[in-house]
Short mmCIF file of C-alpha atoms and ligand atoms in Angstrom, two decimals:
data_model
loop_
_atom_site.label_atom_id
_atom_site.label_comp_id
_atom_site.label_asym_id
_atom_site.label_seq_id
_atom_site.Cartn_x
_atom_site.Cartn_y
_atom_site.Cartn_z
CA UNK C 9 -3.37 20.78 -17.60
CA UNK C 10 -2.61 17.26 -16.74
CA UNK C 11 -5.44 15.63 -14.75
CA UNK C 12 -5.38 11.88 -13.71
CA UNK C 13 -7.78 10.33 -10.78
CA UNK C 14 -7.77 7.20 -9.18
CA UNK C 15 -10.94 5.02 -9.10
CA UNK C 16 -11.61 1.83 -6.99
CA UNK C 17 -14.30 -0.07 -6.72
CA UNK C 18 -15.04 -0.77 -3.04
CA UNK C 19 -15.18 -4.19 -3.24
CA UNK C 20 -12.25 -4.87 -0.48
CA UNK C 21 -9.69 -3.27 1.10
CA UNK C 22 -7.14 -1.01 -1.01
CA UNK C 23 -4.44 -3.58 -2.47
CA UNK C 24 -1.42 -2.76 -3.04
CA UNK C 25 -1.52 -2.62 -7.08
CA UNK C 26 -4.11 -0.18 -6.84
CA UNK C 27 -2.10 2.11 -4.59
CA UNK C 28 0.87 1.45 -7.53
CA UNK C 29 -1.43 2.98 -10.05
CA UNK C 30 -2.78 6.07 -7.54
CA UNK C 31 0.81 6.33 -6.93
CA UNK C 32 1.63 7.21 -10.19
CA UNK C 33 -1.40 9.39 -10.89
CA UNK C 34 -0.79 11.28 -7.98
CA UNK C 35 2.60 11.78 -9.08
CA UNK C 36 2.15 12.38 -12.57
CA UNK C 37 -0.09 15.24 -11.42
CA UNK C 38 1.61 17.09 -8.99
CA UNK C 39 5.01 16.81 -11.59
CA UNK C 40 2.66 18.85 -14.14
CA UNK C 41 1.22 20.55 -11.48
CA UNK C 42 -1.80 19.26 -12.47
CA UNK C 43 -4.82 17.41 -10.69
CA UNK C 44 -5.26 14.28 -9.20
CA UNK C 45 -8.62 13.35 -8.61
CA UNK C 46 -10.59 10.45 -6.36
CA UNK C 47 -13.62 8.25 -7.05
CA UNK C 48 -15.39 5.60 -5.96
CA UNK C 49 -17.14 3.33 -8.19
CA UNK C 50 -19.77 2.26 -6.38
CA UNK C 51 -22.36 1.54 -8.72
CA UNK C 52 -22.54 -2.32 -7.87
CA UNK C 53 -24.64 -2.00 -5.62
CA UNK C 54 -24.66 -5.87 -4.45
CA UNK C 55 -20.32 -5.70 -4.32
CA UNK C 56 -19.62 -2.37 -3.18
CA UNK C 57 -20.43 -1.67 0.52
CA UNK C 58 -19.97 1.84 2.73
CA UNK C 59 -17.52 -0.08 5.06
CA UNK C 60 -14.84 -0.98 1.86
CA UNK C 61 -15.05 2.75 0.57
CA UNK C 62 -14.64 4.27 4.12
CA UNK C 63 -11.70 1.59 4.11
CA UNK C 64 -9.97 2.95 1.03
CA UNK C 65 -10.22 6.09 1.94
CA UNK C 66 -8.31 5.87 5.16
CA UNK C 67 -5.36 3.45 3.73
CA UNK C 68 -5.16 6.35 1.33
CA UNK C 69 -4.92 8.81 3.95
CA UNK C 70 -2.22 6.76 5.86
CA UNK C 71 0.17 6.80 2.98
CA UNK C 72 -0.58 10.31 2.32
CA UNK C 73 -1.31 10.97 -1.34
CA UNK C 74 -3.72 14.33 -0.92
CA UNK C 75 -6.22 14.23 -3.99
CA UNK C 76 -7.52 17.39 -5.30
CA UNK C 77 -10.96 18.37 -4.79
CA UNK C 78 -13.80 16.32 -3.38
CA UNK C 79 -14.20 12.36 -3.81
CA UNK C 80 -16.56 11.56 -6.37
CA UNK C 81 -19.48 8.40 -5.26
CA UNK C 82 -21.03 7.35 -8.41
CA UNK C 83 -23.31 6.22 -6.65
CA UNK C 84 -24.69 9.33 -6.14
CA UNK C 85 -24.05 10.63 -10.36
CA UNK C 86 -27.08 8.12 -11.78
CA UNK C 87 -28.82 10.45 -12.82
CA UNK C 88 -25.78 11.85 -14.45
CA UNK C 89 -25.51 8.51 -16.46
CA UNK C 90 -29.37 8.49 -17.43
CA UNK C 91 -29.09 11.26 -19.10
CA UNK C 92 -26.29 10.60 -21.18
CA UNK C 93 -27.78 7.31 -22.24
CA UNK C 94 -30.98 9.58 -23.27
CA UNK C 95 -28.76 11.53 -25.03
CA UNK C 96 -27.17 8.85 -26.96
CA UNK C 97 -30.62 7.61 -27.81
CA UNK C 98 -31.69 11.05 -28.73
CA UNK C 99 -28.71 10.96 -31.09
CA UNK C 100 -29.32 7.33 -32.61
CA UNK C 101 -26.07 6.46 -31.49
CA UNK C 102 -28.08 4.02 -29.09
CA UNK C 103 -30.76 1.91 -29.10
CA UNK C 104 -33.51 -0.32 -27.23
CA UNK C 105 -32.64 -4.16 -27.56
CA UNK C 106 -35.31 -6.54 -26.00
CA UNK C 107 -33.93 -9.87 -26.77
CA UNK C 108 -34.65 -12.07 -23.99
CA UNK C 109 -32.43 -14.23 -22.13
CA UNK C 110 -33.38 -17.68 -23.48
CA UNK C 111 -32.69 -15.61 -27.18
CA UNK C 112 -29.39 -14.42 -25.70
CA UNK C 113 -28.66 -18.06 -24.58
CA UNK C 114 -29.83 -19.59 -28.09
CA UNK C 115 -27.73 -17.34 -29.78
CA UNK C 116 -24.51 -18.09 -27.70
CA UNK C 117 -25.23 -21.55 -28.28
CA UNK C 118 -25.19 -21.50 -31.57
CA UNK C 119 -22.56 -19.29 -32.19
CA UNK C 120 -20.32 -21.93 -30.13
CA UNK C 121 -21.09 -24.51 -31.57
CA UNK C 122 -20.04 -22.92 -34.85
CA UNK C 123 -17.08 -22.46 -33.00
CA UNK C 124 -17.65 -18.37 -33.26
CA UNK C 125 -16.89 -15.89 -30.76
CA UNK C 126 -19.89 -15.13 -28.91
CA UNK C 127 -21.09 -11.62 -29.59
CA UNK C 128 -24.31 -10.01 -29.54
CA UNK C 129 -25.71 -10.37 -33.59
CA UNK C 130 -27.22 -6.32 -33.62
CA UNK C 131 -30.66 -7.44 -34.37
CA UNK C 132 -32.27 -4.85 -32.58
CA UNK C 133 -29.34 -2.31 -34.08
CA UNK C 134 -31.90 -1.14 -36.89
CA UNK C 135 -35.19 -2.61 -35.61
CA UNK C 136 -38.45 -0.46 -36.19
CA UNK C 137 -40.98 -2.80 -35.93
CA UNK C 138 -43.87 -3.25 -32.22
CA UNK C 139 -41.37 -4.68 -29.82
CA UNK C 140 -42.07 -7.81 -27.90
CA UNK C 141 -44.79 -7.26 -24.67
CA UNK C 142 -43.35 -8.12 -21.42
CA UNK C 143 -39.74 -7.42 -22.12
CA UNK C 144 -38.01 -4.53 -20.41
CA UNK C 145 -35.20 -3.48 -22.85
CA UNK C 146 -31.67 -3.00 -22.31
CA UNK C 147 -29.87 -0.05 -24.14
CA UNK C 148 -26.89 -1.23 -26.34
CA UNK C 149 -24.48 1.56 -28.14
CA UNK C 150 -23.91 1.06 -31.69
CA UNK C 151 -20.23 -0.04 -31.92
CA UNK C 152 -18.32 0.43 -35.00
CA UNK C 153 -19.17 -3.01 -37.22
CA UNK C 154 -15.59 -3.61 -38.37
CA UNK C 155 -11.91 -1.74 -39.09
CA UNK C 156 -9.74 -1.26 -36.01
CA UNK C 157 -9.67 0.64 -32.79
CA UNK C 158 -6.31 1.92 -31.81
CA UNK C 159 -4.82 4.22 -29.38
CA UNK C 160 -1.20 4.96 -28.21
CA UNK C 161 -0.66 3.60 -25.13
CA UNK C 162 2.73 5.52 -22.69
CA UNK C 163 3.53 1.86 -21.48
CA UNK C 164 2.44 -0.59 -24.58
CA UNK C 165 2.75 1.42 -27.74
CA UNK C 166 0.48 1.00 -30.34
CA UNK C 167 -2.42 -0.64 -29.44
CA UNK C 168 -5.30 -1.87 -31.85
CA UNK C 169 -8.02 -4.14 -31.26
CA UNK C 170 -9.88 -5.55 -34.14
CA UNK C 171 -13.74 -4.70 -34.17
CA UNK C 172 -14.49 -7.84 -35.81
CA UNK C 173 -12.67 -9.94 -32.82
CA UNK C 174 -13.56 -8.15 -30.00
CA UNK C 175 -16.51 -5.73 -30.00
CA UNK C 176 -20.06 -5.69 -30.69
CA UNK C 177 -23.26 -3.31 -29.37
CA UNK C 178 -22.41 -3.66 -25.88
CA UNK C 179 -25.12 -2.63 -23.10
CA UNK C 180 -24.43 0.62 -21.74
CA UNK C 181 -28.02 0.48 -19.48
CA UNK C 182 -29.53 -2.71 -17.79
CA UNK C 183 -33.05 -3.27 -17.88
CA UNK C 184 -33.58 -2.07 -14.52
CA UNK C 185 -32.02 1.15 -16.09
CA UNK C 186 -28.67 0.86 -13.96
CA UNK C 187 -25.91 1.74 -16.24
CA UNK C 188 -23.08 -0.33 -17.24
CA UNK C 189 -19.31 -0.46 -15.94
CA UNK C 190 -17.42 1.08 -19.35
CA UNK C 191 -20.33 3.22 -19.56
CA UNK C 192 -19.90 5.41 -16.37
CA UNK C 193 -15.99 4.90 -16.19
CA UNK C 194 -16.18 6.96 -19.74
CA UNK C 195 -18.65 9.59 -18.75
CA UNK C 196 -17.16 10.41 -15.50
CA UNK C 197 -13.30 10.57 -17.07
CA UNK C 198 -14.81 12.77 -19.82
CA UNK C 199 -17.01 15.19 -17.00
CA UNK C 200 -14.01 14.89 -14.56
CA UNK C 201 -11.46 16.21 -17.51
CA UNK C 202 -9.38 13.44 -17.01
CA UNK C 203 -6.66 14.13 -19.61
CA UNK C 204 -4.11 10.99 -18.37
CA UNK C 205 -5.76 7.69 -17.18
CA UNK C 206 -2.97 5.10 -15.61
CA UNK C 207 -4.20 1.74 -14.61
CA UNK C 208 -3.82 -1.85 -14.30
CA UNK C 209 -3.21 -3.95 -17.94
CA UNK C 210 -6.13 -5.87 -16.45
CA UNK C 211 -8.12 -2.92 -17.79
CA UNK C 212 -6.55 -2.88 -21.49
CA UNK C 213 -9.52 -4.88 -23.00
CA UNK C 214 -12.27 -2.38 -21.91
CA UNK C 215 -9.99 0.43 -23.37
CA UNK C 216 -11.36 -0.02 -26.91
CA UNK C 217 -15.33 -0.34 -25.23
CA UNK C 218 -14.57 3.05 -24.03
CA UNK C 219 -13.17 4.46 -26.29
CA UNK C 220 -16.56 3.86 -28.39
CA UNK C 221 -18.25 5.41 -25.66
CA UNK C 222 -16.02 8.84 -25.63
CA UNK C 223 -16.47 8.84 -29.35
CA UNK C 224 -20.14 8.38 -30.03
CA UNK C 225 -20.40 11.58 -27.32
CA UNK C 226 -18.05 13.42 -28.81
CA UNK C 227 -15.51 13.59 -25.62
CA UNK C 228 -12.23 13.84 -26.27
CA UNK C 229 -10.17 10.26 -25.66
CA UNK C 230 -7.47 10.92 -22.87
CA UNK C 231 -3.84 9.43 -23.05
CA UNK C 232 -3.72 5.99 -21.82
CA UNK C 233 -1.20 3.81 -19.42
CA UNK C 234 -1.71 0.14 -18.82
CA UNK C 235 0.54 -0.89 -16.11
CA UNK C 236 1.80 -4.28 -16.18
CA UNK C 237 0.89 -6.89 -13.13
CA UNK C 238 3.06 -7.11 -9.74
CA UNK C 239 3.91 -10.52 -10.00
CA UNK C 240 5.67 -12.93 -7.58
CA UNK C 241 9.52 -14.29 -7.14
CA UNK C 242 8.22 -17.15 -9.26
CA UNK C 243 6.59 -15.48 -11.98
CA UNK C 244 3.17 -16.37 -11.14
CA UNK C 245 0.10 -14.02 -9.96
CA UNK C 246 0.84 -11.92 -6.92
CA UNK C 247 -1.19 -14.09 -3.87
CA UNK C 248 -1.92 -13.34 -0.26
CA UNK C 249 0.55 -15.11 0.88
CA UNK C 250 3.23 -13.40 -1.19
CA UNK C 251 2.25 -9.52 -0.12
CA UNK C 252 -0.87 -9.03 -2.20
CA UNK C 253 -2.98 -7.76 0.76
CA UNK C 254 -4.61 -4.67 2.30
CA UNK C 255 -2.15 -2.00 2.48
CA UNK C 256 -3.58 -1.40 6.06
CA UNK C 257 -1.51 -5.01 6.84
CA UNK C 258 1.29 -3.19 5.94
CA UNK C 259 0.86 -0.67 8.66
CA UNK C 260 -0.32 -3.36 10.66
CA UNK C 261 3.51 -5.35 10.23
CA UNK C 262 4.77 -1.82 10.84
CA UNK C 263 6.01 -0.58 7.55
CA UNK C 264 5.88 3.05 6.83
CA UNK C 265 4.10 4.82 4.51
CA UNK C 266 7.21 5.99 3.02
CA UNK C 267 8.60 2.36 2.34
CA UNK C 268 5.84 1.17 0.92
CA UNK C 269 5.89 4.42 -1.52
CA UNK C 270 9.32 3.89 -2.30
CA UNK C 271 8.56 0.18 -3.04
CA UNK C 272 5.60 0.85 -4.87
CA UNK C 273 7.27 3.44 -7.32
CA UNK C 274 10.20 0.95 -8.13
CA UNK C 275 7.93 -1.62 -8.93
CA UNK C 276 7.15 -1.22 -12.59
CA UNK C 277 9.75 2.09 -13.49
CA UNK C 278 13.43 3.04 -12.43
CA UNK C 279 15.59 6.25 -12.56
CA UNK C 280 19.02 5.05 -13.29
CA UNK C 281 20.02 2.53 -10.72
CA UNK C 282 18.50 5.36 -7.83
CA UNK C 283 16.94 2.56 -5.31
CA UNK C 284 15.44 5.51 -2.84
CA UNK C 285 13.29 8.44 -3.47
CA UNK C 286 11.64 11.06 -1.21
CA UNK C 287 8.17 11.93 -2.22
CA UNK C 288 9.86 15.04 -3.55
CA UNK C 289 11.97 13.07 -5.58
CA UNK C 290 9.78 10.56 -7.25
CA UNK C 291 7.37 13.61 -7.79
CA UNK C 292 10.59 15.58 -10.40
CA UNK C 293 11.45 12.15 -11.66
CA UNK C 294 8.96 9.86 -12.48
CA UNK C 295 7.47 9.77 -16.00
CA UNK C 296 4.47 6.97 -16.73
CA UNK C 297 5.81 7.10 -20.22
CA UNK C 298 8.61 5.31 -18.72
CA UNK C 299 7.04 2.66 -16.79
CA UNK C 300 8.45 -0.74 -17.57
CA UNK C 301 6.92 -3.29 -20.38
CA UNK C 302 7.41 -6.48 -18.82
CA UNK C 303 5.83 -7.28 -15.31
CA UNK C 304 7.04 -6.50 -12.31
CA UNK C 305 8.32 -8.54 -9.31
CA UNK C 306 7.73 -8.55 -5.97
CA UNK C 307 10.65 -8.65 -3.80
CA UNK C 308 9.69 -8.43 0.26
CA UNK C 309 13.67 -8.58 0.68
CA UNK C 310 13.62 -5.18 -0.74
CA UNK C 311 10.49 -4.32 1.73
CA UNK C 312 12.49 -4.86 4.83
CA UNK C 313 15.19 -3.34 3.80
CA UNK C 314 13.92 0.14 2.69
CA UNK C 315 11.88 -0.23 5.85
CA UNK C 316 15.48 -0.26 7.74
CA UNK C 317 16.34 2.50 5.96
CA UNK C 318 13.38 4.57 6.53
CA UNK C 319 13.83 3.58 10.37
CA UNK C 320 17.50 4.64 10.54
CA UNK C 321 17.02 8.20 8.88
CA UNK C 322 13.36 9.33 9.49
CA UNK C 323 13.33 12.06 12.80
CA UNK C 324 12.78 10.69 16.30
CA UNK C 325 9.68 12.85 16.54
CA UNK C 326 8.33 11.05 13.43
CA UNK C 327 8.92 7.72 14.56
CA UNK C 328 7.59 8.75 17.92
CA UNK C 329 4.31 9.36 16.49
CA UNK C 330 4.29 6.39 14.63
CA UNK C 331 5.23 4.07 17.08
CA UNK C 332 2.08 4.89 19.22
CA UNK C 333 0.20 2.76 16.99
CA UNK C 334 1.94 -0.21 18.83
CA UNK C 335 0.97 0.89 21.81
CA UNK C 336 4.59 2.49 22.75
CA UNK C 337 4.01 5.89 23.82
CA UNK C 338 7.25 7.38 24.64
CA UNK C 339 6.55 11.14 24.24
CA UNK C 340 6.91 11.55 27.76
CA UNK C 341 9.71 9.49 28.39
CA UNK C 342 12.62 11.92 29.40
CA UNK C 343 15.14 9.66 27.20
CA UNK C 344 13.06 9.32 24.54
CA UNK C 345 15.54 10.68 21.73
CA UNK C 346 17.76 8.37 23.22
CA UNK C 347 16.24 5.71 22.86
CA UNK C 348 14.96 5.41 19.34
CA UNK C 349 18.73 6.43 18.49
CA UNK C 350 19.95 3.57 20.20
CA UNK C 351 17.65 1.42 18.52
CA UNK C 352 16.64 2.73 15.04
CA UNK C 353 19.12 0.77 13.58
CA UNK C 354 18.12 -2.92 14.76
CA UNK C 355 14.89 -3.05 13.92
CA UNK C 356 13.35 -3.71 10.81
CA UNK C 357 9.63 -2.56 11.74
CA UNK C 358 7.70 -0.60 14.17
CA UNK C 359 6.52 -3.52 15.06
CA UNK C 360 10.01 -4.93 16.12
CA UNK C 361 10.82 -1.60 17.45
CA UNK C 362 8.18 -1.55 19.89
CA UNK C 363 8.73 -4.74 21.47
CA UNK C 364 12.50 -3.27 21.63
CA UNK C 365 11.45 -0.53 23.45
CA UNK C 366 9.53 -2.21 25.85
CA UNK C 367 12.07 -4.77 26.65
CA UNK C 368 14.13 -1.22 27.51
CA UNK C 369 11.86 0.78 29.12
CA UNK C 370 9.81 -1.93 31.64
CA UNK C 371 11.56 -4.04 33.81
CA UNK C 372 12.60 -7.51 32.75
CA UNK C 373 9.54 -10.09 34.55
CA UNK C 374 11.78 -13.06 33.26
CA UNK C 375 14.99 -14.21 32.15
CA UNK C 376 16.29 -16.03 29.39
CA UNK C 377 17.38 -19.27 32.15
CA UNK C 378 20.02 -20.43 29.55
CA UNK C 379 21.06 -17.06 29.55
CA UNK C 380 21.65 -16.98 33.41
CA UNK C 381 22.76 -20.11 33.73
CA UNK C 382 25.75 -19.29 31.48
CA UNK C 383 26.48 -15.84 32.50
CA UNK C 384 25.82 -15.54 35.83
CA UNK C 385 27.85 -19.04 36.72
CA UNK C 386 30.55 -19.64 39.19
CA UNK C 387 32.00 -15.81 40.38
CA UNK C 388 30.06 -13.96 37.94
CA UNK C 389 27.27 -13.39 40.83
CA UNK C 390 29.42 -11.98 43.09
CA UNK C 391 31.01 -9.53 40.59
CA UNK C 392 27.97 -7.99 39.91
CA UNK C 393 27.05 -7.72 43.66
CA UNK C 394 30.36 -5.81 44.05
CA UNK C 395 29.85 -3.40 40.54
CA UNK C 396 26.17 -2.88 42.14
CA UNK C 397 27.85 -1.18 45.28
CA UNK C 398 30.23 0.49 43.37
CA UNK C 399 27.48 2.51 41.49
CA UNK C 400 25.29 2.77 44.79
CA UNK C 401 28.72 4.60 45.89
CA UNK C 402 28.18 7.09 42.98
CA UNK C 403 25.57 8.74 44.07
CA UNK C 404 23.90 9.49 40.53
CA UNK C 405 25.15 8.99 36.76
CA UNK C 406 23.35 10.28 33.59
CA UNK C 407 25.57 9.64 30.48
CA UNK C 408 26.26 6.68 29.03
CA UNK C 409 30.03 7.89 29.27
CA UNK C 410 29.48 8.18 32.88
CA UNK C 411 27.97 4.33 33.14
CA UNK C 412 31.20 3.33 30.85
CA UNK C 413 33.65 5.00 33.18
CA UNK C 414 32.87 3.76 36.10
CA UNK C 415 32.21 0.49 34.71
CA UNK C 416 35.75 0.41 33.43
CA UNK C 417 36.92 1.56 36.50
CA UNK C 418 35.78 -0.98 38.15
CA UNK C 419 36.78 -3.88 36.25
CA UNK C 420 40.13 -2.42 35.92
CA UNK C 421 40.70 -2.86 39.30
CA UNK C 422 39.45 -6.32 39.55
CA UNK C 423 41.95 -6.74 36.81
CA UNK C 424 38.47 -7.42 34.83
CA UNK C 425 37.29 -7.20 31.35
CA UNK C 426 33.93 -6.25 29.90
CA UNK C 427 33.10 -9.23 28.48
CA UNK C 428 33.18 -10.32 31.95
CA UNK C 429 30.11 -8.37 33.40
CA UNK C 430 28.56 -7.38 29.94
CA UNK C 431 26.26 -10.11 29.51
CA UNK C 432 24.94 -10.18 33.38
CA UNK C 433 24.64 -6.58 32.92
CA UNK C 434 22.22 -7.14 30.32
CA UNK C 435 20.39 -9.74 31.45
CA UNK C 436 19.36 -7.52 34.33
CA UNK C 437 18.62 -5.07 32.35
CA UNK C 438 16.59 -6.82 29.38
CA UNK C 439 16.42 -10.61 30.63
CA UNK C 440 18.35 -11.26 28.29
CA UNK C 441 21.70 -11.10 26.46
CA UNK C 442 20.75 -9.13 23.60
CA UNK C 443 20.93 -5.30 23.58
CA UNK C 444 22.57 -2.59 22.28
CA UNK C 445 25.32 -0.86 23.45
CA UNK C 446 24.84 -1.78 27.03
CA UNK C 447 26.42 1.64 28.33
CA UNK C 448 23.73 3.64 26.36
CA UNK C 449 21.10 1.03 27.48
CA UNK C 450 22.12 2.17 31.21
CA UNK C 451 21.92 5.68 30.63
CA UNK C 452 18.40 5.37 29.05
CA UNK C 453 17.20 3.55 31.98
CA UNK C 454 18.28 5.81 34.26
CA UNK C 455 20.88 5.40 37.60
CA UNK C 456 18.06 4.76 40.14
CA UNK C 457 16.27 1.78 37.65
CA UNK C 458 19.30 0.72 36.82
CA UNK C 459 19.74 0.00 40.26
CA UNK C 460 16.57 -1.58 40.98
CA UNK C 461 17.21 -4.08 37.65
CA UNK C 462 20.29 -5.06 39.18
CA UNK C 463 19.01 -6.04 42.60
CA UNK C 464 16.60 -7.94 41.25
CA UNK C 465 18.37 -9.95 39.06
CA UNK C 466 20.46 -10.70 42.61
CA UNK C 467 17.66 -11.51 44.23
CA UNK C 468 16.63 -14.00 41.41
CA UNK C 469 19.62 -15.70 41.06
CA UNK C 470 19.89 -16.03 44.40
CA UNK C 471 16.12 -17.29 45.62
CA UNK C 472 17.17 -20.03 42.92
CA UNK C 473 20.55 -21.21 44.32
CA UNK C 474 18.90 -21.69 47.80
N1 LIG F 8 -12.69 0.77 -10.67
C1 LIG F 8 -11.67 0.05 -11.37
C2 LIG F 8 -10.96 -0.90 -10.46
O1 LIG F 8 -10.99 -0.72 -9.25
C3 LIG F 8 -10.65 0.96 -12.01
C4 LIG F 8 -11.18 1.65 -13.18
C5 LIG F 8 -10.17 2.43 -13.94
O2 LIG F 8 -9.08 2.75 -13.39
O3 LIG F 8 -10.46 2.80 -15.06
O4 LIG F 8 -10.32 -1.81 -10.92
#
């Protein structure tokens, strides 16, 4: 069975390259029909906080990835960890190291200024002798002393990392007794049966530290991806500025959860030249052997326009629901279908969409005054008093076919065209000149409002020619 997790550190919000790589474990999962798994690694105590975690969690739940089981805190698994250092000591495969800092800092020194790399010398690696008073030790694992440590990673390949250049006893226990970072990243993987780990490249170097750690317990070493970095247009480290925030921000700018999915899973692998996936789709197709070599970039061109697309097609209920969030709450509205069909395809966001909506559904309290001064000039003010009685005359109209035949009707007789009344039409409707199809703007207003908008823009124009 193929089991992958995802496992921040609460240190922040949930960015979006760690949603990339919980992406793919999710999907990776559910493809094999497998697990995906959650946890928090909490155990800095001084970075992590309850607020970040409870964060995560949420921005998870807003794009919708459904982990199996319950989250794991390790904050709450020391224990756990203590007694798998015991056990390692038990074993020999671990041992008590009470250099002190200043010898730690002497030995660094010197070791630069031989120009070596800096690496703990394994003086304690062997040591039976009294042990210094006053010094609380730390535990260090005994490390291979030389050949290579290599793995196959599904992104890189081979990988192998020279002992020699890279490793040495690392501490897997502080002296307070807290355990170590590549210590309790191993032990829960191994405990969790994590069989498929995919994460950031950033994490390639503690690979080999790990793998140590599986070894010397005897856990078996799961399959490894390193996903390359999201980078910007220009190459360079993904910033703030360029889209490298909360994913909550997203939500916030009105993307949906599906867009940023659909970005996500296209940055770093492809299928073909297929640009969007359902969640069904991505879940048959995607592959983490497959995931691109080179870095990604980040394209916010491509963000708006699978938003757009995701506007246009999702259902009216959906985007309903999710326009509530901005504060638009059309569920009552008796045109409400109507409505987001006559403006799904102009906006680009909720965000936009909302404002769109209100512009439609509450009356106009200003008006764009270049607007009115070109539009409603010379005889356009009385034409619009006259097409106002002609739909008082009506009685009632519902369709938007209705509002374009008597519209048409109207200006036919006056020997009229549309673009003649369009624009005033609109600007007492909106307050301004930009709409959509005006005839399906009057029908979601409704005949009596319609009315009313009219009037008023009369009224206006009028209070300011006196
Ligand atoms: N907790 C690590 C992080 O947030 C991830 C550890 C891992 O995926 O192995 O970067």
């Amino acid at each position: 069975m193929v089991i992958t997790r995802f496992a921040p550190s609460p240190t922040g919000y949930l960015h979006i390259g760690g949603l990339r790589t919980a992406l793919y474990s999710f999907l990776w999962a559910r493809r094999n029909g497998g697990k995906f798994l959650f946890r928090i690694e909490d155990t800095d105590l001084a970075r992590n906080s309850k607020e970040a975690a409870e964060a995560i969690v949420e921005a998870f739940k807003w794009v919708g990835l459904a982990h199996d089981g319950e989250i794991v805190y390790q904050s709450e698994r020391f224990d756990i960890y203590k007694s798998y250092v015991q056990k390692l000591l038990d074993a020999g495969k671990a041992y008590q190291c009470y250099m002190s800092k200043d010898e730690l800092d002497a030995l660094r020194a010197e070791q630069m200024a031989k120009k070596e790399r800096t690496r703990y010398d394994g003086r304690y690696r062997d040591f039976t002798g009294t042990p210094p008073a006053g010094v609380e030790p730390v535990i260090r694992i005994k490390a291979p002393l030389d050949g290579q440590i290599s793995f196959i990673d599904g992104v890189k390949g081979e990988v192998n990392f020279n002992v020699k250049d890279m490793l040495d006893d690392f501490i897997i226990a502080r002296s307070d007794g807290t355990p170590t970072y590549n210590f309790v990243v191993t032990i829960d993987d191994a405990l969790m049966g994590v069989t498929e780990v995919i994460r950031g490249d950033d994490h390639l170097s503690n690979t080999p530290k790990q793998i140590v750690v599986y070894e010397a317990l005897g856990f078996k070493v799961p399959r490894f991806h390193h996903v390359p970095m999201i980078l910007n247009p220009e190459g360079k480290k993904l910033s703030k500025r360029d889209g490298a925030t909360d994913v909550m921000e997203y939500k916030k700018e009105g993307y949906l959860p599906e867009t940023l999915l659909n970005f996500l899973i296209r940055l770093g692998w492809s299928h073909g030249d297929q640009e969007i996936f359902s969640l069904e789709e991505m879940q048959a197709f995607f592959d983490p052997n497959d995931i691109n070599k080179s870095a990604s970039a980040y394209n916010k061109e491509k963000l708006l326009w699978l938003n757009t697309h995701y506007i246009k097609t999702l259902s009216a209920e959906r985007l309903i629901e999710e326009l509530k969030f901005f504060g638009m709450d059309i569920s009552a509205h008796i045109k409400k279908v109507e409505l987001i069909d006559a403006l799904r395809e102009r906006a680009k966001t909720l965000k936009e969409f909302a404002v769109m909506i209100e512009q439609i559904i509450v009356q106009p309290k200003t008006y764009d005054e270049g607007a009115v001064a070109k539009f409603l000039g010379g005889d356009a003010l009385s034409v619009l008093e006259a097409y106002h009685k002609t739909l008082v005359q009506k009685g009632t109209m519902n369709t938007a076919g209705e509002f374009e035949e008597s519209t048409k009707a109207f200006l036919e007789e006056r020997g009229l065209k549309l673009k003649d009344i369009a624009q005033a039409i609109r600007i007492a409707m909106v307050g301004s000149s930009v709409s959509p199809s005006i005839f399906e703007v009057l029908a979601i207003i409704g005949y009596s409002d319609v009315l009313q908008r009219i009037q008023n823009l009369i009224s206006y124009k009028r209070s300011t020619c006196e």
